[in-house]
Short mmCIF file of C-alpha atoms and ligand atoms in Angstrom, two decimals:
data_model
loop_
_atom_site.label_atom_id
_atom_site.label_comp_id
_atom_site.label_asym_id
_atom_site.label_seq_id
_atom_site.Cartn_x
_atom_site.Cartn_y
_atom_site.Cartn_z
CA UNK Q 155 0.00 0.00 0.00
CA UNK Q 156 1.54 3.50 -1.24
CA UNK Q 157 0.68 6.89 -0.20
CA UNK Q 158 3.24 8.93 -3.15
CA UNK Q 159 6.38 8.68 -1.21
CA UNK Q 160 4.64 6.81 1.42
CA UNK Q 161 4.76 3.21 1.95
CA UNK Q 162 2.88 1.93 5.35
CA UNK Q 163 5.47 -0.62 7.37
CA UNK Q 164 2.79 -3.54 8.23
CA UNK Q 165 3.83 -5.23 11.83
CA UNK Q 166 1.21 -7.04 12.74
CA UNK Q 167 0.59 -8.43 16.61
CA UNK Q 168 2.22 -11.60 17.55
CA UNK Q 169 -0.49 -11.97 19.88
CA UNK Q 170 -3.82 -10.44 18.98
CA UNK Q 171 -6.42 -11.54 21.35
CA UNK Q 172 -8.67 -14.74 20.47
CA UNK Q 173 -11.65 -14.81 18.14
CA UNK Q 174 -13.39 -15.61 22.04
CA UNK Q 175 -12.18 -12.41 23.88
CA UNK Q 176 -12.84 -10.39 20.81
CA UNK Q 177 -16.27 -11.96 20.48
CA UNK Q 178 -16.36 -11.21 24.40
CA UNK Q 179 -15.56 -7.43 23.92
CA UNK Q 180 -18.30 -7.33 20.65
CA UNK Q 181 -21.31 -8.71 22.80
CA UNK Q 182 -21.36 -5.14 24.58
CA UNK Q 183 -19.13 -2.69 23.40
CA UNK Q 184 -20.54 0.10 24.88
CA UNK Q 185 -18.46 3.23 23.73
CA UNK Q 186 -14.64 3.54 24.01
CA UNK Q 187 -13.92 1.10 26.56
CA UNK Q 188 -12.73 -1.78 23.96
CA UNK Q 189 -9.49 -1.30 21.71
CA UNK Q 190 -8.68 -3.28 18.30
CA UNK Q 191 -5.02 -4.99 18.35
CA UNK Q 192 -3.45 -2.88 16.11
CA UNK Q 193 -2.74 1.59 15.70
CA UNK Q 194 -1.40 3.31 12.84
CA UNK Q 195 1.20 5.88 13.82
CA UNK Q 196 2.93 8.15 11.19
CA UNK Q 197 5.12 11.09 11.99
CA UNK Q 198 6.20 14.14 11.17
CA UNK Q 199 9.32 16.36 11.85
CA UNK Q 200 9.82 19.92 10.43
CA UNK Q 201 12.30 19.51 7.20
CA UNK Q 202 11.24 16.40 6.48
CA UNK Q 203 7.47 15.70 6.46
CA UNK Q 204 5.45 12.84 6.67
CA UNK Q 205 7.67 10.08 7.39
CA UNK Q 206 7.56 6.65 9.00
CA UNK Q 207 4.23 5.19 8.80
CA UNK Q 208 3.35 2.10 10.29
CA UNK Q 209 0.56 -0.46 11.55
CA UNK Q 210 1.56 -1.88 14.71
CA UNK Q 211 0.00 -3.41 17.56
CA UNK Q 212 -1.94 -1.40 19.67
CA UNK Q 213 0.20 -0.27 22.99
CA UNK Q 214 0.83 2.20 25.35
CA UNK Q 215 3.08 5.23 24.29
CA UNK Q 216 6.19 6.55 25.73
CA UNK Q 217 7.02 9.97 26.30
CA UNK Q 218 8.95 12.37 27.71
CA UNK Q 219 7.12 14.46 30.81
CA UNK Q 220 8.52 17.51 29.01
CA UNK Q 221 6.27 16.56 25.51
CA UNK Q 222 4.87 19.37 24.33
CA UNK Q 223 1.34 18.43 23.82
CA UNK Q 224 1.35 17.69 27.57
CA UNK Q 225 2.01 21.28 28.35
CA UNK Q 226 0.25 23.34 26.26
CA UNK Q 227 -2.09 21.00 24.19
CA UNK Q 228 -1.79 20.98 20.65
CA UNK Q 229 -3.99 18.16 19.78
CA UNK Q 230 -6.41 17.52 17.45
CA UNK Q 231 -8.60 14.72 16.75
CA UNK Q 232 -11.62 13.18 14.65
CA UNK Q 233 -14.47 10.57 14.59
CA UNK Q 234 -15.10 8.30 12.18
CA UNK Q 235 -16.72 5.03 11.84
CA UNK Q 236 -16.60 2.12 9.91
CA UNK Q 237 -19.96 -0.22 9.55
CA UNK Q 238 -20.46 -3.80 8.34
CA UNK Q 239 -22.21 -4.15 4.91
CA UNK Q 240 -25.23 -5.88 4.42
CA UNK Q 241 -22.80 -8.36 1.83
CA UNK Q 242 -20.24 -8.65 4.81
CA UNK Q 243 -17.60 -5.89 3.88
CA UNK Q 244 -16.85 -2.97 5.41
CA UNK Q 245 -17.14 0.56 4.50
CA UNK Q 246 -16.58 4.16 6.15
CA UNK Q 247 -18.74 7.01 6.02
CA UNK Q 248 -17.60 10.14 3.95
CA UNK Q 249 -13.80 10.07 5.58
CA UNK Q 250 -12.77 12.53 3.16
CA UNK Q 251 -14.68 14.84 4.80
CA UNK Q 252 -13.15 13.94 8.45
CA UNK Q 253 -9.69 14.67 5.76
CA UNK Q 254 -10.49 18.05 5.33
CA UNK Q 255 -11.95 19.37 8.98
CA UNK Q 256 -8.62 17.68 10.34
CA UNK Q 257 -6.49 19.62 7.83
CA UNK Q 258 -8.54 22.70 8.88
CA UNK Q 259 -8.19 22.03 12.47
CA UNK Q 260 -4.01 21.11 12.04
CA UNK Q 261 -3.87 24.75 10.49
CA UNK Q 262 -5.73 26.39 13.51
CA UNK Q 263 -3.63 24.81 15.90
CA UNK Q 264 0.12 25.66 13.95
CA UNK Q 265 0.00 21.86 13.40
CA UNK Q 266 0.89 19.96 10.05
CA UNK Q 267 -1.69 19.41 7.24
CA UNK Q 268 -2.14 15.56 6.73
CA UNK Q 269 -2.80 15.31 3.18
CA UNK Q 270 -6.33 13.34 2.69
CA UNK Q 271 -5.16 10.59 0.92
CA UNK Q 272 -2.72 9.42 3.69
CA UNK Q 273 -5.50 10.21 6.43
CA UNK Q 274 -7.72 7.91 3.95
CA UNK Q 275 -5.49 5.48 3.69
CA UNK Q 276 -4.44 5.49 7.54
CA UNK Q 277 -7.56 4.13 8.00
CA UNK Q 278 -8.35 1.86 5.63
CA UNK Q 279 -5.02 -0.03 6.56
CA UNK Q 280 -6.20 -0.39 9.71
CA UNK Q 281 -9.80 -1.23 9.41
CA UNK Q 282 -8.36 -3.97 6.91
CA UNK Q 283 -6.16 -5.37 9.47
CA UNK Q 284 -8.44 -5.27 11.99
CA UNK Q 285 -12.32 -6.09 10.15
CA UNK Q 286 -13.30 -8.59 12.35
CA UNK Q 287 -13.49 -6.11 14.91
CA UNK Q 288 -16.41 -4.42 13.10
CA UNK Q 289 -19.44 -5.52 14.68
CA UNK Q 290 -21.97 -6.84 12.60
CA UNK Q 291 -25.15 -5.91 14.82
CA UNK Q 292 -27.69 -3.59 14.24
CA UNK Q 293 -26.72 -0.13 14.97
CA UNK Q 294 -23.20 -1.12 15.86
CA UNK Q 295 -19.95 0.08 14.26
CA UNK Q 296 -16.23 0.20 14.42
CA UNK Q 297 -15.41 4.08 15.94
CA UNK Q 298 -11.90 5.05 14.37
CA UNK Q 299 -10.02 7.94 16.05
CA UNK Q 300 -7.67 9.45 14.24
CA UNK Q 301 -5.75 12.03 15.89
CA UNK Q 302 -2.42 14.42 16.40
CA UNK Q 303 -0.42 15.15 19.28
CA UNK Q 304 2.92 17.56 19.29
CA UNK Q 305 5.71 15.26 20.35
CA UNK Q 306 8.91 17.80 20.80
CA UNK Q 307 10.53 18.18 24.06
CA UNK Q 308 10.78 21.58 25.56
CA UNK Q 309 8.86 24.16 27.22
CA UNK Q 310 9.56 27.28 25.03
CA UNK Q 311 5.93 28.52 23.56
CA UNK Q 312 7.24 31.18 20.65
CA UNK Q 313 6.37 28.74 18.01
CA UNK Q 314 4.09 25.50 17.42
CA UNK Q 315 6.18 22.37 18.01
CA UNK Q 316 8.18 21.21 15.73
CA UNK Q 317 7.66 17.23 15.53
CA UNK Q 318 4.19 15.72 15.42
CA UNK Q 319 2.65 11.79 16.01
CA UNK Q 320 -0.67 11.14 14.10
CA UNK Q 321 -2.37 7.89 14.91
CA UNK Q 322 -5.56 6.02 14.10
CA UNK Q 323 -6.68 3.60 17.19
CA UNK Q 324 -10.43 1.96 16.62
CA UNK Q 325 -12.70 1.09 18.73
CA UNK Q 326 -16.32 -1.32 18.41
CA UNK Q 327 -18.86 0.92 19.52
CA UNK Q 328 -22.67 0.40 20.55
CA UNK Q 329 -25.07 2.84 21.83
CA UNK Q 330 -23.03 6.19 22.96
CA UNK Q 331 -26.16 6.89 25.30
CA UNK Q 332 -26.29 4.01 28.32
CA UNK Q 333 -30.05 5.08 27.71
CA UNK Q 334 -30.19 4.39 24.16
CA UNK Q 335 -32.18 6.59 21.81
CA UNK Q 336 -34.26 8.41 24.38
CA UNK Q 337 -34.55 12.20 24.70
CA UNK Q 338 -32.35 13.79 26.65
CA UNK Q 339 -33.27 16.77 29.12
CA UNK Q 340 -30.59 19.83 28.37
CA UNK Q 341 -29.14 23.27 30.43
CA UNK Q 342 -28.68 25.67 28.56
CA UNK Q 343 -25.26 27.11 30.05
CA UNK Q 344 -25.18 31.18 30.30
CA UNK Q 345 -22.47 30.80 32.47
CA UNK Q 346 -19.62 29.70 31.20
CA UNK Q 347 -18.99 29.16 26.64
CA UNK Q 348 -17.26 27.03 24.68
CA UNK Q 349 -16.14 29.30 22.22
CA UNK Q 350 -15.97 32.78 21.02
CA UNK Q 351 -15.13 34.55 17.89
CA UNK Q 352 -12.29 34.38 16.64
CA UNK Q 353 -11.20 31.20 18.38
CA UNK Q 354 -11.08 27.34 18.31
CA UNK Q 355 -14.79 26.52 18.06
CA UNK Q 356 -14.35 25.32 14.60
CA UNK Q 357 -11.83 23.19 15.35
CA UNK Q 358 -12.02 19.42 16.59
CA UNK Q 359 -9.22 20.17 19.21
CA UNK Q 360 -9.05 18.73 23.00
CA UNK Q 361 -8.93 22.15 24.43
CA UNK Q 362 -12.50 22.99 23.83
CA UNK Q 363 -13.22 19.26 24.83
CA UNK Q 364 -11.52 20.14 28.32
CA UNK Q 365 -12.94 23.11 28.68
CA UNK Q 366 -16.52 21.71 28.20
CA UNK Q 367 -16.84 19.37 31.56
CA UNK Q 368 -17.10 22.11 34.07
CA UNK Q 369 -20.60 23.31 32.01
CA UNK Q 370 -21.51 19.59 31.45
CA UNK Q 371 -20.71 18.74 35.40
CA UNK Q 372 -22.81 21.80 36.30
CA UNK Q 373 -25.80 20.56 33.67
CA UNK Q 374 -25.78 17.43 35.58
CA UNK Q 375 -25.67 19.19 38.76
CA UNK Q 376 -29.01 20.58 37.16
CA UNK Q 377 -30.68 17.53 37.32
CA UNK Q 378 -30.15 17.79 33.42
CA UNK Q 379 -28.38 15.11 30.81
CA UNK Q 380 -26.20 17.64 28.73
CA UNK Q 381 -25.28 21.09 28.28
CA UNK Q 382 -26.20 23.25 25.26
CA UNK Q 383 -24.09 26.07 24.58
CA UNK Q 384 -25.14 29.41 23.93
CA UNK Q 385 -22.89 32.23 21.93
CA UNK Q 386 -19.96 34.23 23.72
CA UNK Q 387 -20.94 37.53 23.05
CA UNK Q 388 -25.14 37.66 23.49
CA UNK Q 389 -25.48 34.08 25.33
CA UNK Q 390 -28.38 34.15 23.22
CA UNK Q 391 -28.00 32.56 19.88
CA UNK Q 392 -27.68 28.52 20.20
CA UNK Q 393 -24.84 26.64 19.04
CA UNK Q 394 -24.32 23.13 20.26
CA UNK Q 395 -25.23 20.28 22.77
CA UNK Q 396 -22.02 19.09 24.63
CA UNK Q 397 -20.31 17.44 21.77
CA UNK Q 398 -22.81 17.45 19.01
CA UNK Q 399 -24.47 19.75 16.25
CA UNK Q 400 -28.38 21.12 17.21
CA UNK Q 401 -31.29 20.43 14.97
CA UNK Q 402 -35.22 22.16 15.37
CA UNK Q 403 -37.83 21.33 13.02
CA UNK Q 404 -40.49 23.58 12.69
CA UNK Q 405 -43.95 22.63 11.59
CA UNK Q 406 -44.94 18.89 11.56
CA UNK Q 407 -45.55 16.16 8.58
CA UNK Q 408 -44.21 16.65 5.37
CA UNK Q 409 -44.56 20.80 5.53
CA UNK Q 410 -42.36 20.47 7.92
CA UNK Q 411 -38.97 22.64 7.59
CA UNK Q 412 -35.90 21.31 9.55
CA UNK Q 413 -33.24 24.31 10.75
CA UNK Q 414 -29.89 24.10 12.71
CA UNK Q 415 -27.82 26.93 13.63
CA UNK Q 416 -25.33 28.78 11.04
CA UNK Q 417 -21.88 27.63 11.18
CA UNK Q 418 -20.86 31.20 12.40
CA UNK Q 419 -16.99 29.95 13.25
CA UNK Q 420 -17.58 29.23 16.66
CA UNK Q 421 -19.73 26.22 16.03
CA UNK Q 422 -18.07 22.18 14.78
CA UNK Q 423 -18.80 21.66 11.63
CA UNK Q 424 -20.41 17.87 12.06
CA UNK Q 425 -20.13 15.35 9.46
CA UNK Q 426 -23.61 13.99 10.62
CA UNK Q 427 -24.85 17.54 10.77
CA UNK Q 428 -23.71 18.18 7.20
CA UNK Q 429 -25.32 14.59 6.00
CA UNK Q 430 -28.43 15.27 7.64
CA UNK Q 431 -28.84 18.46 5.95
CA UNK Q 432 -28.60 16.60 2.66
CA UNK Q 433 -30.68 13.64 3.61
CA UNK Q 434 -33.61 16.00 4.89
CA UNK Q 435 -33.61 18.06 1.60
CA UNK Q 436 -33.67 14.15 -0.52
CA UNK Q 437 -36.41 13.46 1.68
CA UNK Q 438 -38.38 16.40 0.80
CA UNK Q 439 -38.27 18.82 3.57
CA UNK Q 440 -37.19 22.56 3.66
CA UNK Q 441 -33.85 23.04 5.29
CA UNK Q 442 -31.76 26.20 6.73
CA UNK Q 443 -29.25 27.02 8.78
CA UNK Q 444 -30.27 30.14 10.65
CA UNK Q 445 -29.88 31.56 13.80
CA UNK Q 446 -32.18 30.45 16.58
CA UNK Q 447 -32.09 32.11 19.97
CA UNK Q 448 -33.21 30.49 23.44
CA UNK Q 449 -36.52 33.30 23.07
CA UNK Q 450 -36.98 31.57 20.12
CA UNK Q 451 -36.85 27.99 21.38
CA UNK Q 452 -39.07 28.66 24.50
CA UNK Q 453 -41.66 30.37 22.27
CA UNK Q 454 -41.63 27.93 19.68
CA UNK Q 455 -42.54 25.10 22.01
CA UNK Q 456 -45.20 27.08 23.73
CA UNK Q 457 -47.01 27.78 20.73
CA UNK Q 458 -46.26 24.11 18.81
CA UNK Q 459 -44.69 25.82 15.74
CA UNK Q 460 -41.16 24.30 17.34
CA UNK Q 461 -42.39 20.29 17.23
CA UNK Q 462 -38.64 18.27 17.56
CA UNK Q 463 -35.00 19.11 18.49
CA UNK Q 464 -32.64 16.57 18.47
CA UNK Q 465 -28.65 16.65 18.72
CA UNK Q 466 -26.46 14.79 16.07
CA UNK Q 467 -23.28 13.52 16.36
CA UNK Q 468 -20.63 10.79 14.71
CA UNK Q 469 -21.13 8.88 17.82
CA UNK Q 470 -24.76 8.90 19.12
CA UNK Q 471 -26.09 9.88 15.30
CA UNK Q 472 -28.90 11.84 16.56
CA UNK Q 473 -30.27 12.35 19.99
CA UNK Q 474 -34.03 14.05 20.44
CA UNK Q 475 -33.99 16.59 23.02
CA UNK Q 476 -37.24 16.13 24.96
CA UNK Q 477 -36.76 19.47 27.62
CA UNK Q 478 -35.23 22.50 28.68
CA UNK Q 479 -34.00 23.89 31.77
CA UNK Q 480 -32.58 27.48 32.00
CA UNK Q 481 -32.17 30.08 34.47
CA UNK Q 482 -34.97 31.66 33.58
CA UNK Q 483 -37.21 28.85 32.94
CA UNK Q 484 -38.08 25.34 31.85
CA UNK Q 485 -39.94 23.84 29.38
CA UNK Q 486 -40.81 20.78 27.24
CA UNK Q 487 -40.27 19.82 23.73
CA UNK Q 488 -43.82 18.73 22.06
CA UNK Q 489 -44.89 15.86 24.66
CA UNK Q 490 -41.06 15.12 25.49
CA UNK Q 491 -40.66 12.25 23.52
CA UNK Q 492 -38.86 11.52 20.33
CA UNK Q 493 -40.03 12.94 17.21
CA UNK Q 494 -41.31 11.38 14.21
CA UNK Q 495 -39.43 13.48 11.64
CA UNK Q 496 -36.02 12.43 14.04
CA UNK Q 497 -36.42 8.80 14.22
CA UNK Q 498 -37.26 9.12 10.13
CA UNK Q 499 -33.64 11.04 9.58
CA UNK Q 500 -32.20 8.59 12.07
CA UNK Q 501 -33.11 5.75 10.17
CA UNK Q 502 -32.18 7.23 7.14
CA UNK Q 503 -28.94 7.98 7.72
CA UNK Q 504 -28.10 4.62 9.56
CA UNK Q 505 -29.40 2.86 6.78
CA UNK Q 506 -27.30 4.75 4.18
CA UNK Q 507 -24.22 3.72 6.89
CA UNK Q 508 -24.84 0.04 7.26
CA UNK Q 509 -26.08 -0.31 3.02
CA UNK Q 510 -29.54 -1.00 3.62
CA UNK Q 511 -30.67 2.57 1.52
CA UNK Q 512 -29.20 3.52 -1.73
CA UNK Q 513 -26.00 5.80 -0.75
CA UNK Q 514 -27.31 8.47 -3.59
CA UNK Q 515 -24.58 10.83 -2.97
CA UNK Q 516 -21.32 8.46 -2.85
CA UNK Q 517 -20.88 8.73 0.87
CA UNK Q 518 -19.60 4.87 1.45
CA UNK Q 519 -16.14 4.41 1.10
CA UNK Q 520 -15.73 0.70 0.80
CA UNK Q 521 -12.91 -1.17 2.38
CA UNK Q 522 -13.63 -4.68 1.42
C1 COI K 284 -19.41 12.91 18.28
O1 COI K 284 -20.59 13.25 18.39
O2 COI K 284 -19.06 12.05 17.50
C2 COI K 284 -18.43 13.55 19.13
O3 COI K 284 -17.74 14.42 18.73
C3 COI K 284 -18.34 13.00 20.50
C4 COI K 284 -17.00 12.37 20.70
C5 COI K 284 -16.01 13.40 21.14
C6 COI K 284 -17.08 11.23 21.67
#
């Protein structure tokens, strides 16, 4: 396998574990808490690029306590999964598009650009070495993250390090929610924000991750499941729900017209959010991406024109939000439950992912 100039070093485990503990780890994945046997690591150093790729079993890293990324955290990452066909092969959804938001985030964060072939291919060497790992079960999946940590040593901060490790680990994933696909109750946060103009809210990079579990500790604290962020400068205008993209549809049946706020720069541009967008307009609903402001969410639900919001995400797909506590208030979406219009996108886009509806726009990128 050849990336130009590129050639991945295959080193497969000695001692991967047993078709019975991975079949073990598949019955209930949960999220995160199982690791495939291999990682792809490929690295770069300033004068000489991309260098040294290789599969190799999965393991801990060493590193020196003065590692940059440990200091002042240049890290990026992405989410990505890979899903079992209905013909037994394996395909990921739309990495290309993971390509590009990583390249966008590396040149936020002073980091190197990973050209999207060689994030593409990353992947696909890995999936390939480790396929059994993707579960074959309904909604399940193989969650790949890809991601970039500065590896100099030193302290100095006048410039963005100079030596970088991507890697790709995977992981077999099952529900994100312990709860399923039930709706979730939300706080909206006017307290603290998890981005502001100007900043890192476009980019998929740990620091607004870290930032983000004081609000969703205090959300909790709230009796509440998640946190939805409002903007930095009104804390007014949505934006997000902890780690996912927002979606309202207004109106019901098929007048219906499904919104989600503007990617204004301080908002993650979502994969899922970017699909659904697509996959509402096939399905013959009016889409937009607007601003929509906490007034307009409260009054919306009191007078029905506001009849589902739902969260979407790589990991949990697409959440419905069933109510809303604030400072100044709470209240309930529709009757609380999920939506009709979300379980139809939901199943819409999971069936495009696992090959079970025509993938119309080319999304699939097959594996074998
Ligand atoms: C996603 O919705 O896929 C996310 O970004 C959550 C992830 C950080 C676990």
């Amino acid at each position: 396998m050849t990336t130009p100039g590129l050639t991945f070093d295959l080193k497969p485990s000695a001692q991967p574990l047993t078709p019975a503990e991975r079949e073990a780890a598949l019955a209930d994945p949960g999220f995160g808490r199982y690791f495939t046997d291999h990682m792809v690591t490929i690295r770069w150093t300033e004068g000489r690029g991309w260098h040294d790729a290789q599969l190799e079993p999965y393991a801990p890293l060493q590193m020196d306590p003065a590692t940059m990324a440990l200091h002042y955290g240049q890290e990026i990452f992405e989410g990505l999964k890979a899903y079992r066909q209905p013909d037994g092969s394996v395909a990921t959804f739309r990495p290309e598009t993971n390509a590009e938001r990583f390249q966008r985030s590396a040149k936020r964060l002073g980091m190197p650009e990973l050209p999207t072939e060689l994030f593409v291919e990353a992947i696909d060497v890995l999936v390939a070495q480790d396929r059994d790992w993707v579960p074959a079960g309904g909604e399940q999946s193989l969650y790949l993250r890809p991601f970039m940590i500065a590896t100099e040593v030193g302290l100095g901060i006048n410039r963005p390090a100079n030596e970088y490790l991507f890697m790709v680990i995977a992981s077999p994933a099952g529900a994100y929610f312990p709860r399923g696909v039930k709706p979730v109750s939300v706080w909206l946060s006017q307290e603290y924000v998890r981005a502001a103009p100007g900043g890192t809210g476009e980019a998929k990079c740990a620091g607004n991750y870290a930032a983000s579990f004081l609000a969703q500790a205090e959300a909790v604290r709230q009796g509440c499941d998640q946190v939805v962020w409002l903007d930095a400068v009104e804390r007014r205008w949505i934006e997000e729900m902890g780690g996912m993209n927002l979606y309202f549809v207004q109106g019901t049946g098929a007048d219906a017209r499904i919104v989600t706020p503007a990617l204004t720069g301080t908002l993650l541009p979502g994969v899922t959010r970017d699909s659904l967008l697509r996959i509402a307009a096939d399905l013959g609903y009016a889409t937009g991406e607007t601003r929509i402001s906490t007034d307009d969410w409260r009054a919306g639900c009191a007078d029905g024109t506001i009849s589902e919001v739902f969260a979407c995400g790589t990991a949990a797909v697409i959440t419905p939000v069933g109510s809303v506590k604030s400072a100044e208030g709470d209240w309930t979406v529709a009757d609380g439950e999920s939506g009709e219009i979300t379980m139809r996108l939901r199943q819409t886009l999971v069936g495009i992912q696992t090959g079970r509806i025509e993938d119309r726009h080319g999304w699939l990128h097959h594996i074998g």
